[in-house]
Coordinates of C-alpha atoms in Angstrom, one line a residue:
Chain D
M3 CA 117.3 45.7 91.3
E4 CA 120.3 45.7 89.0
H5 CA 119.8 46.5 85.4
K6 CA 122.8 46.2 83.4
I7 CA 122.9 47.9 80.0
K8 CA 123.8 45.9 77.1
D9 CA 124.5 48.6 74.5
Y10 CA 125.2 51.9 76.2
T11 CA 126.2 53.5 73.2
R12 CA 122.5 53.4 72.2
I13 CA 121.6 55.8 75.0
K14 CA 120.4 59.1 73.5
G15 CA 123.3 61.4 73.7
W16 CA 125.8 59.1 74.6
G17 CA 129.3 60.4 74.4
V18 CA 128.2 63.9 73.1
D19 CA 130.2 65.8 75.6
A20 CA 133.0 63.1 75.6
D21 CA 136.3 65.1 76.1
P22 CA 139.8 63.3 76.2
E23 CA 141.4 66.6 76.9
N24 CA 139.3 67.2 80.2
D25 CA 142.2 68.2 82.4
P26 CA 141.8 67.7 86.1
T27 CA 143.3 70.9 86.8
Y28 CA 140.9 73.0 84.6
P29 CA 140.2 75.9 85.1
I30 CA 142.7 76.9 87.4
K31 CA 145.4 76.6 84.7
N32 CA 143.6 79.4 82.7
R33 CA 144.7 82.0 85.3
T34 CA 147.0 84.7 84.3
N35 CA 149.9 86.1 86.1
E36 CA 148.2 89.3 86.5
E37 CA 145.5 87.5 88.7
H38 CA 148.2 86.5 91.1
K39 CA 148.2 90.0 92.4
G40 CA 145.4 89.9 94.6
Y41 CA 142.6 92.3 94.0
S42 CA 143.4 92.8 90.2
W43 CA 140.1 93.7 89.1
E44 CA 137.9 96.3 88.7
R45 CA 135.7 96.1 91.7
P46 CA 131.8 96.4 91.1
P47 CA 130.3 99.4 93.0
Q48 CA 130.2 99.1 96.7
Q49 CA 126.7 98.4 98.2
V50 CA 126.3 101.1 100.9
V51 CA 127.1 99.5 104.2
N52 CA 124.4 100.9 106.6
M53 CA 123.9 97.9 108.8
E54 CA 126.3 95.6 110.7
I55 CA 128.0 93.3 108.6
L56 CA 130.1 90.5 110.3
K57 CA 133.2 90.1 107.8
S58 CA 135.8 87.4 107.7
V59 CA 139.2 88.4 109.1
E60 CA 140.5 86.5 105.9
R61 CA 139.6 89.4 103.6
P62 CA 140.5 93.3 103.8
N63 CA 137.0 94.5 102.9
V64 CA 133.2 94.2 102.8
S65 CA 132.3 92.2 99.3
A66 CA 130.9 94.7 96.8
V67 CA 127.3 93.2 97.6
F68 CA 126.1 91.5 100.6
G69 CA 122.9 89.9 102.2
T70 CA 120.9 92.0 104.6
S71 CA 119.2 89.0 106.2
M72 CA 118.9 89.2 110.0
P73 CA 121.7 91.4 111.4
P74 CA 123.4 89.8 114.5
S75 CA 121.3 90.7 117.7
G76 CA 120.8 89.6 121.3
L77 CA 123.2 86.9 123.0
S78 CA 123.5 85.1 119.8
G79 CA 124.8 88.3 118.1
K80 CA 127.4 88.7 120.8
L81 CA 128.6 85.2 120.2
R82 CA 128.5 85.7 116.5
R83 CA 130.8 89.0 117.1
F84 CA 133.1 86.9 119.1
A85 CA 133.4 84.1 116.4
Y86 CA 134.1 86.5 113.4
Q87 CA 137.3 87.6 115.3
W88 CA 138.7 84.4 114.3
S89 CA 139.8 82.9 111.1
E90 CA 137.9 80.5 109.0
N91 CA 140.8 78.0 109.9
T92 CA 139.9 77.8 113.5
Y93 CA 137.3 75.7 115.3
T94 CA 136.7 78.6 117.8
R95 CA 134.9 80.4 115.1
W96 CA 132.9 77.6 113.8
L97 CA 131.8 76.0 116.8
T98 CA 131.0 79.1 118.3
L99 CA 128.9 79.9 115.7
I100 CA 127.0 76.8 115.9
F101 CA 126.4 77.4 119.6
A102 CA 125.1 80.9 118.5
D103 CA 122.6 79.1 116.1
R104 CA 121.3 76.9 119.0
V105 CA 121.0 80.2 121.3
N106 CA 119.4 81.7 118.4
E107 CA 116.7 79.1 118.3
Y108 CA 115.5 79.7 121.9
E109 CA 115.9 83.7 121.2
G110 CA 113.3 83.2 118.4
I111 CA 110.8 81.2 120.8
V112 CA 111.2 84.3 123.5
E113 CA 110.8 86.8 120.4
D114 CA 107.5 84.9 119.2
I115 CA 106.1 84.8 122.7
K116 CA 107.0 88.6 123.3
S117 CA 104.9 89.3 120.4
G118 CA 102.1 87.4 121.1
N119 CA 102.7 84.4 118.8
I120 CA 102.9 81.0 120.5
P121 CA 105.0 78.8 118.2
N122 CA 102.8 76.0 116.7
I123 CA 105.8 73.5 116.9
F124 CA 103.5 70.7 115.5
A125 CA 102.8 72.8 112.2
E126 CA 106.4 74.2 112.0
K127 CA 107.9 70.6 112.1
G128 CA 105.3 69.6 109.3
W129 CA 103.9 66.8 111.5
K130 CA 100.6 67.4 109.7
A131 CA 102.1 65.9 106.5
E132 CA 103.3 62.8 108.6
W133 CA 99.7 62.7 110.2
R134 CA 98.3 62.3 106.8
L135 CA 100.8 60.0 105.2
K136 CA 102.3 57.9 108.1
P137 CA 100.2 58.2 111.1
E138 CA 101.3 55.2 112.9
R139 CA 104.9 56.4 112.8
L140 CA 103.9 59.8 114.4
A141 CA 101.9 58.0 117.1
I142 CA 105.3 56.1 117.8
K143 CA 107.4 59.2 117.9
I144 CA 105.0 60.9 120.1
G145 CA 104.6 57.7 122.3
T146 CA 108.2 57.3 122.7
T147 CA 108.8 60.8 123.5
A148 CA 106.2 60.9 126.1
A149 CA 107.4 57.7 127.6
I150 CA 111.1 59.4 127.7
V151 CA 109.7 62.4 129.4
T152 CA 107.5 60.5 131.8
A153 CA 110.4 58.5 133.0
L154 CA 112.9 61.4 133.3
L155 CA 110.3 63.2 135.4
T156 CA 109.8 60.3 137.7
V157 CA 113.5 59.8 138.2
M158 CA 114.0 63.6 139.0
I159 CA 110.8 63.7 141.5
R160 CA 111.9 60.5 143.3
K161 CA 115.6 61.9 143.6
S162 CA 114.2 65.2 144.8
K163 CA 112.3 63.4 147.6
Chain T
M12 CA 105.0 89.5 101.1
L13 CA 104.9 85.8 102.2
A14 CA 108.3 84.2 102.8
M15 CA 109.6 81.1 104.6
N16 CA 110.8 81.7 107.9
Y17 CA 113.4 79.5 109.7
R18 CA 112.7 79.2 113.3
G19 CA 115.5 76.5 114.3
P20 CA 116.2 72.9 113.4
K21 CA 113.6 71.3 111.6
R22 CA 111.2 74.2 112.3
V23 CA 110.2 76.3 109.3
R24 CA 106.8 78.4 108.8
V25 CA 105.6 80.9 106.2
D26 CA 105.3 84.5 107.4
K27 CA 104.8 87.9 106.2
K28 CA 108.1 90.1 105.6
P29 CA 108.8 93.3 103.9
E30 CA 109.4 93.1 100.4
P31 CA 112.8 93.4 99.2
T32 CA 114.2 96.6 97.7
I33 CA 117.0 97.5 95.2
L34 CA 120.1 98.0 97.4
H35 CA 122.9 98.1 94.6
P36 CA 123.0 99.5 91.1
E37 CA 123.3 96.0 89.5
D38 CA 120.2 94.4 91.7
A39 CA 117.1 93.2 90.3
I40 CA 114.0 92.3 92.2
V41 CA 112.3 89.1 91.1
R42 CA 108.6 87.9 91.6
V43 CA 109.0 84.2 92.2
T44 CA 106.8 82.0 90.1
R45 CA 108.6 78.7 91.3
S46 CA 111.1 77.6 93.8
C47 CA 112.4 74.2 94.8
I48 CA 113.6 72.7 98.2
C49 CA 117.1 71.2 97.4
G50 CA 118.6 68.6 99.3
S51 CA 121.2 71.0 100.4
D52 CA 118.6 73.2 102.0
L53 CA 118.4 70.0 104.3
H54 CA 121.6 70.6 105.8
L55 CA 120.3 74.2 106.8
Y56 CA 117.3 72.8 107.9
N57 CA 118.9 70.2 110.2
G58 CA 121.2 72.9 111.7
L59 CA 124.3 71.7 110.2
V60 CA 125.6 74.9 108.6
P61 CA 127.0 77.3 111.0
D62 CA 125.5 80.8 111.1
T63 CA 122.1 79.7 110.0
R64 CA 120.0 82.6 111.6
V65 CA 116.5 82.2 113.0
G66 CA 114.4 84.4 110.7
S67 CA 116.3 83.8 107.6
T68 CA 114.4 82.7 104.1
F69 CA 115.9 79.6 102.5
G70 CA 115.9 78.9 98.8
H71 CA 118.4 78.9 96.0
E72 CA 116.5 77.3 93.2
F73 CA 113.9 79.6 91.6
V74 CA 112.6 81.2 88.6
G75 CA 110.3 84.3 88.2
V76 CA 109.6 87.5 86.5
V77 CA 111.7 90.4 86.7
E78 CA 109.6 93.4 88.5
E79 CA 112.3 96.0 89.0
I80 CA 115.9 96.8 88.0
G81 CA 118.8 98.9 89.3
S82 CA 120.1 101.7 87.4
D83 CA 123.2 99.8 86.1
V84 CA 121.3 96.6 85.0
T85 CA 121.2 96.1 81.1
N86 CA 121.1 92.3 80.6
V87 CA 117.4 91.9 81.8
K88 CA 114.3 94.0 81.8
V89 CA 111.2 94.4 83.8
G90 CA 108.8 91.7 82.6
D91 CA 111.3 89.2 81.6
N92 CA 110.9 85.6 82.6
V93 CA 114.4 84.7 84.2
L94 CA 116.0 81.7 85.7
V95 CA 118.5 82.6 88.4
P96 CA 121.6 80.5 88.9
F97 CA 122.0 79.7 92.8
N98 CA 125.3 81.3 92.8
I99 CA 125.6 85.2 93.2
A100 CA 128.6 86.1 91.0
C101 CA 130.2 89.5 90.0
G102 CA 131.5 88.5 86.6
K103 CA 134.4 90.6 87.2
C104 CA 136.7 89.1 90.0
A105 CA 139.6 86.8 89.2
F106 CA 137.6 83.8 89.9
C107 CA 134.4 84.6 87.9
K108 CA 136.9 85.4 84.9
Q109 CA 138.2 81.9 85.2
G110 CA 134.6 80.5 84.9
L111 CA 134.5 79.9 88.6
F112 CA 131.1 81.4 89.1
G113 CA 130.7 79.5 92.3
N114 CA 133.6 80.9 93.8
C115 CA 133.0 84.7 93.3
H116 CA 135.0 86.8 95.6
E117 CA 132.7 89.8 95.6
A118 CA 129.4 88.2 97.0
N119 CA 130.2 87.1 100.5
S120 CA 131.9 88.9 103.2
Q121 CA 131.3 86.4 105.9
A122 CA 133.7 83.6 104.6
T123 CA 136.3 83.6 101.8
A124 CA 135.9 80.0 101.4
V125 CA 132.3 80.2 100.4
G126 CA 130.7 81.9 97.3
G127 CA 127.6 83.9 97.7
I128 CA 124.4 81.7 97.5
F129 CA 120.9 82.8 97.7
G130 CA 119.1 81.7 101.2
Y131 CA 122.0 79.5 102.3
S132 CA 123.1 81.0 105.7
H133 CA 125.3 84.0 106.7
T134 CA 128.1 81.7 105.9
A135 CA 127.0 82.0 102.2
G136 CA 126.7 85.9 102.4
G137 CA 123.4 86.4 104.4
Y138 CA 121.2 86.8 101.5
D139 CA 117.5 86.0 101.7
G140 CA 116.5 83.2 99.3
G141 CA 113.6 82.4 96.8
Q142 CA 111.2 80.5 99.0
A143 CA 109.1 83.6 99.1
E144 CA 107.1 85.9 96.7
Y145 CA 109.7 88.1 96.0
V146 CA 113.6 88.2 96.1
R147 CA 116.4 90.6 95.6
V148 CA 119.0 89.3 93.0
P149 CA 122.4 91.0 93.1
Y150 CA 124.7 91.2 90.2
A151 CA 121.7 91.0 87.5
N152 CA 123.8 91.5 84.6
V153 CA 125.5 88.3 85.3
G154 CA 123.2 85.8 86.9
P155 CA 119.8 85.8 85.6
T156 CA 119.1 84.4 82.2
V157 CA 116.1 84.7 80.2
I158 CA 114.2 81.7 79.9
P159 CA 113.9 80.7 76.2
E160 CA 110.8 80.9 74.3
G161 CA 108.8 77.7 74.8
M162 CA 111.0 76.4 77.7
D163 CA 108.7 74.8 80.5
P164 CA 109.3 76.5 83.7
D165 CA 109.6 73.3 85.5
D166 CA 112.6 72.5 83.4
A167 CA 113.9 76.1 83.9
V168 CA 113.8 76.0 87.5
L169 CA 115.9 72.7 87.7
L170 CA 118.3 74.4 85.4
T171 CA 119.4 76.8 88.4
D172 CA 121.1 74.0 90.4
V173 CA 120.1 70.4 89.9
V174 CA 120.8 69.9 86.1
P175 CA 124.5 72.1 86.7
T176 CA 125.2 70.2 89.7
G177 CA 124.8 66.8 88.4
Y178 CA 126.3 67.6 85.1
Q179 CA 129.3 69.2 86.6
A180 CA 129.7 66.2 89.2
A181 CA 130.2 63.9 85.8
E182 CA 132.3 66.6 84.3
M183 CA 134.6 66.9 87.1
G184 CA 135.1 62.9 87.1
G185 CA 136.8 63.4 83.7
I186 CA 134.9 60.5 82.4
Q187 CA 136.7 58.8 79.7
K188 CA 134.7 56.7 77.0
G189 CA 133.9 53.2 78.5
D190 CA 134.7 54.3 82.1
T191 CA 132.8 52.8 85.1
V192 CA 131.2 55.7 87.2
V193 CA 129.8 54.9 90.7
I194 CA 127.5 57.5 92.1
F195 CA 126.4 57.6 95.8
G196 CA 123.2 59.0 96.2
A197 CA 119.7 58.5 94.4
G198 CA 118.7 62.1 95.2
P199 CA 117.9 64.4 92.5
I200 CA 121.6 65.4 91.8
G201 CA 122.6 61.9 91.9
I202 CA 120.0 60.9 89.4
M203 CA 120.9 63.7 87.2
A204 CA 124.8 62.9 87.6
A205 CA 123.9 59.2 86.4
K206 CA 121.9 60.7 83.5
C207 CA 124.8 63.1 82.4
S208 CA 127.5 60.5 82.9
W209 CA 126.2 58.8 79.8
L210 CA 126.8 62.3 77.7
F211 CA 130.5 61.9 78.7
G212 CA 130.7 58.4 77.4
A213 CA 130.6 56.1 80.5
G214 CA 130.5 52.5 79.7
R215 CA 128.8 51.7 83.1
V216 CA 126.8 53.9 85.5
I217 CA 126.0 52.5 89.0
V218 CA 124.1 54.4 91.7
I219 CA 124.0 53.2 95.1
D220 CA 121.6 54.3 98.0
H221 CA 119.6 52.6 100.5
I222 CA 116.1 54.4 99.4
E223 CA 114.2 51.6 97.4
Y224 CA 111.9 54.0 95.6
R225 CA 114.5 56.4 94.6
L226 CA 116.7 53.7 93.2
E227 CA 113.9 52.4 91.3
F228 CA 113.4 55.9 89.9
A229 CA 117.1 56.5 89.2
K230 CA 117.1 53.2 87.0
N231 CA 114.1 54.3 85.0
Y232 CA 115.1 57.9 84.5
A233 CA 118.9 57.5 83.8
Q234 CA 119.0 53.9 82.5
C235 CA 121.7 52.9 85.1
E236 CA 122.2 50.0 87.2
V237 CA 121.3 50.6 91.1
Y238 CA 122.0 48.7 94.3
N239 CA 120.7 49.1 97.6
F240 CA 123.7 49.3 100.2
K241 CA 121.3 48.0 103.0
S242 CA 121.8 44.5 100.9
M243 CA 125.4 44.5 101.1
D244 CA 128.1 43.7 103.6
D245 CA 130.2 46.3 102.5
P246 CA 129.7 48.7 99.6
V247 CA 133.5 49.1 98.7
L248 CA 134.0 45.3 98.6
F249 CA 130.9 45.2 96.4
I250 CA 132.4 47.8 94.0
K251 CA 135.6 46.0 93.9
K252 CA 133.9 42.9 93.0
E253 CA 131.8 44.5 90.4
T254 CA 135.1 45.9 88.7
D255 CA 137.4 43.1 88.4
W256 CA 138.8 43.9 91.8
M257 CA 140.3 47.3 90.6
G258 CA 137.7 49.6 91.7
A259 CA 135.6 52.3 89.8
D260 CA 137.3 54.8 87.2
V261 CA 135.3 57.6 88.7
C262 CA 133.3 57.9 92.0
I263 CA 131.0 60.8 92.7
D264 CA 129.7 61.8 96.1
A265 CA 126.3 63.2 95.4
V266 CA 125.3 62.9 99.2
G267 CA 127.3 65.3 101.4
A268 CA 126.5 65.8 105.1
E269 CA 123.4 63.8 105.5
A270 CA 124.7 60.4 104.4
A271 CA 123.4 57.2 106.3
G272 CA 125.2 53.8 106.2
D273 CA 127.7 54.3 108.8
V274 CA 127.0 54.4 112.5
M275 CA 130.2 56.1 113.6
Q276 CA 129.8 58.9 110.9
T277 CA 126.0 59.2 111.6
I278 CA 126.8 59.8 115.3
T279 CA 129.8 61.9 115.1
G280 CA 128.5 63.8 112.2
R281 CA 124.7 64.0 112.3
K282 CA 123.7 63.8 115.7
L283 CA 126.6 65.0 118.0
L284 CA 127.9 67.5 115.3
L285 CA 131.5 66.7 116.1
Q286 CA 132.3 66.8 112.4
A287 CA 130.8 69.0 109.5
G288 CA 128.2 66.3 108.7
S289 CA 128.4 62.5 107.9
A290 CA 131.3 61.8 105.3
T291 CA 130.0 58.2 104.8
A292 CA 129.5 58.6 100.9
L293 CA 132.9 60.4 100.5
H294 CA 134.7 57.7 102.7
W295 CA 133.2 55.0 100.2
A296 CA 134.0 56.9 96.9
I297 CA 137.6 57.1 98.2
N298 CA 138.0 53.6 99.0
G299 CA 135.9 52.5 96.0
V300 CA 137.7 54.4 93.3
K301 CA 140.7 52.6 91.5
K302 CA 144.3 53.6 92.0
G303 CA 144.7 56.6 90.0
G304 CA 140.9 57.3 89.8
I305 CA 139.0 60.3 90.1
V306 CA 136.6 61.4 93.1
S307 CA 134.1 64.0 92.3
I308 CA 132.4 65.7 95.0
V309 CA 129.2 67.8 94.9
G310 CA 127.7 66.9 98.2
V311 CA 127.6 69.6 100.5
Y312 CA 129.6 69.7 103.8
G313 CA 129.8 72.2 106.6
P314 CA 133.0 74.3 106.8
T315 CA 134.6 72.5 109.9
D316 CA 136.4 69.1 109.4
N317 CA 135.2 65.5 108.5
L318 CA 136.8 62.3 109.0
V319 CA 138.0 60.7 105.6
P320 CA 140.8 58.3 104.6
I321 CA 143.0 60.8 103.5
G322 CA 145.9 58.3 103.7
N323 CA 144.3 56.2 101.0
V324 CA 144.1 59.3 98.7
V325 CA 147.8 59.5 98.8
N326 CA 148.5 55.8 98.7
K327 CA 146.1 55.4 95.6
G328 CA 147.0 58.7 93.8
I329 CA 143.4 59.8 93.6
T330 CA 142.5 63.1 92.1
I331 CA 139.6 64.8 94.2
R332 CA 137.8 67.3 92.1
A333 CA 135.0 69.3 93.8
N334 CA 133.2 72.5 93.4
Q335 CA 129.7 74.2 93.7
A336 CA 128.4 74.1 90.3
S337 CA 129.3 76.9 88.0
V338 CA 125.8 77.4 86.7
K339 CA 126.6 80.6 84.6
R340 CA 129.6 78.8 82.9
L341 CA 127.1 75.6 82.1
L342 CA 124.0 77.1 81.0
P343 CA 124.3 77.6 77.4
K344 CA 125.1 73.8 76.8
L345 CA 122.6 72.6 79.3
I346 CA 119.7 74.7 77.9
K347 CA 120.6 73.2 74.6
H348 CA 120.7 69.6 76.1
V349 CA 117.3 70.2 77.5
Q350 CA 115.9 71.7 74.2
D351 CA 117.3 68.7 72.2
G352 CA 115.6 66.4 74.6
L353 CA 118.8 64.7 76.0
I354 CA 117.9 65.7 79.5
D355 CA 114.1 65.9 81.0
P356 CA 114.6 67.9 84.1
K357 CA 110.9 68.4 85.0
A358 CA 110.5 64.4 85.2
L359 CA 112.4 64.7 88.6
I360 CA 109.4 66.8 90.0
T361 CA 107.1 64.6 92.2
H362 CA 105.5 67.2 94.4
R363 CA 104.1 70.6 94.0
V364 CA 103.2 72.4 97.1
P365 CA 101.7 75.8 97.9
L366 CA 104.3 78.1 99.5
E367 CA 102.0 78.5 102.7
E368 CA 102.4 74.7 103.1
I369 CA 106.3 75.0 103.3
A370 CA 106.5 73.2 106.7
D371 CA 104.8 70.0 105.4
A372 CA 107.1 70.1 102.1
Y373 CA 110.2 70.2 104.0
H374 CA 109.1 67.2 106.4
I375 CA 108.0 65.1 103.3
F376 CA 111.1 65.8 101.6
S377 CA 113.2 65.4 104.6
E378 CA 111.7 62.1 105.7
K379 CA 111.4 61.0 102.3
L380 CA 107.8 60.3 102.5
D381 CA 105.3 59.7 99.9
N382 CA 108.1 58.6 97.3
C383 CA 109.4 62.1 97.2
I384 CA 112.2 63.0 94.7
K385 CA 111.7 66.8 94.1
P386 CA 109.3 69.2 95.7
V387 CA 108.5 72.5 94.0
L388 CA 106.8 75.3 96.0
I389 CA 104.4 77.7 94.2
P390 CA 103.9 81.0 95.7
P391 CA 100.2 82.7 95.8
S392 CA 101.5 85.5 93.6
A393 CA 103.0 83.3 90.9
N394 CA 100.1 83.7 88.5
R395 CA 99.7 87.3 89.1

């Protein structure tokens, strides 16, 4: 698979952006002393905060603009509120958020069912494409999953007897 | 409008959602004409990024037409065809003023370590993204850039992330004329980093991956050497042998959290989520670069921790440079490179998929089916 270039200088554009001054510390070195003083800039107008925004404890304010997608709700929301009480430096924050994400996944399924939509997991996982492109691989996946579930159920039934 | 709807790891669909509205005087509403699925979207898709909420819409690579503007917007007007950098940046804070548009301090309340990014979880600000018919674009005086007359929109959509990220990966490598550059990952970013390494005067460009069709694509597109790590006993030993036992001058991690190639990293990083993704590529980069060399990281990891040989960073005197691409800073130069024919972004696009079939597109891209390099989503309202 190797393909060594004999004369790389003939590659179109070779070296056009070569920069012997490319300093690894760029662009931090460009800062001014004024910028060491925290919020030294004229802040943009504040987007109206009319919904619950979970804010990092590592900043004093809500950013001037923010996303409004999916405010926290339910059990996952409670977990997220707890997580945001901790700094970005802590495992508590991030692991709780990952746990909240998993809880949120099941909340989503319940929400779908409540609104009369049974989630089409096959379609949501894009297995239609796999069926079209790699049917044998999909068959192996389904077969393996079915075998594992059957084995687990068999063990559980035997134990319960 | 129709928009992508995340339902949990590896589960997405398209649903009807309310159209976005102007919420800030510097907002614009853009009707999306093309959006891409990015390799870093797969970190969200696989549930690796904390605070990825069910119901969110992903998508940070998109172009479209300005449909509505806020009262303070002067940089673009209704009807403009714009490309929108994936970073949301105010242009006023200390970081934006330094050209660090990927690190804006006025676009993300949720995490100070992360800038604002369209459709990239609440850890990146909680914005809905461009895998939809319409999207709200904050700070429209800063980010959105009118697509130059005659530029193919397929080229433009890749200027929102892929081209700047690949270019910045090479730029952060501080490549000097004749340098050997090793790039881990033959996805769109790795391929673009290889292509751009020549622009900085590299003497040798090597791409390492394990997907054969991607390596073949990289070899043809970026005129580089390509190697499959599955055919090596040890990729780091291979690099040492290929560089007269010194190591590469520059190593670029263009993989991030989804890296394959090391069982321990895969189990702890991707399966058990005990670290913020698998750091295999970064591990190889640190150990494969020469003493005093530079490691450039553009692969995306989660915000917790990763297992990397930090002792070797000290012992070898390595400089590590990393960032989300500063798209706004790089755009003028990169638009010119595309216009001059030095970079051909649209050649990376292998799949065009209607937005309605987004679940299939994610699955094809994620599982690397059908020789997929880069999928583009076309919303039904694209040609309205």
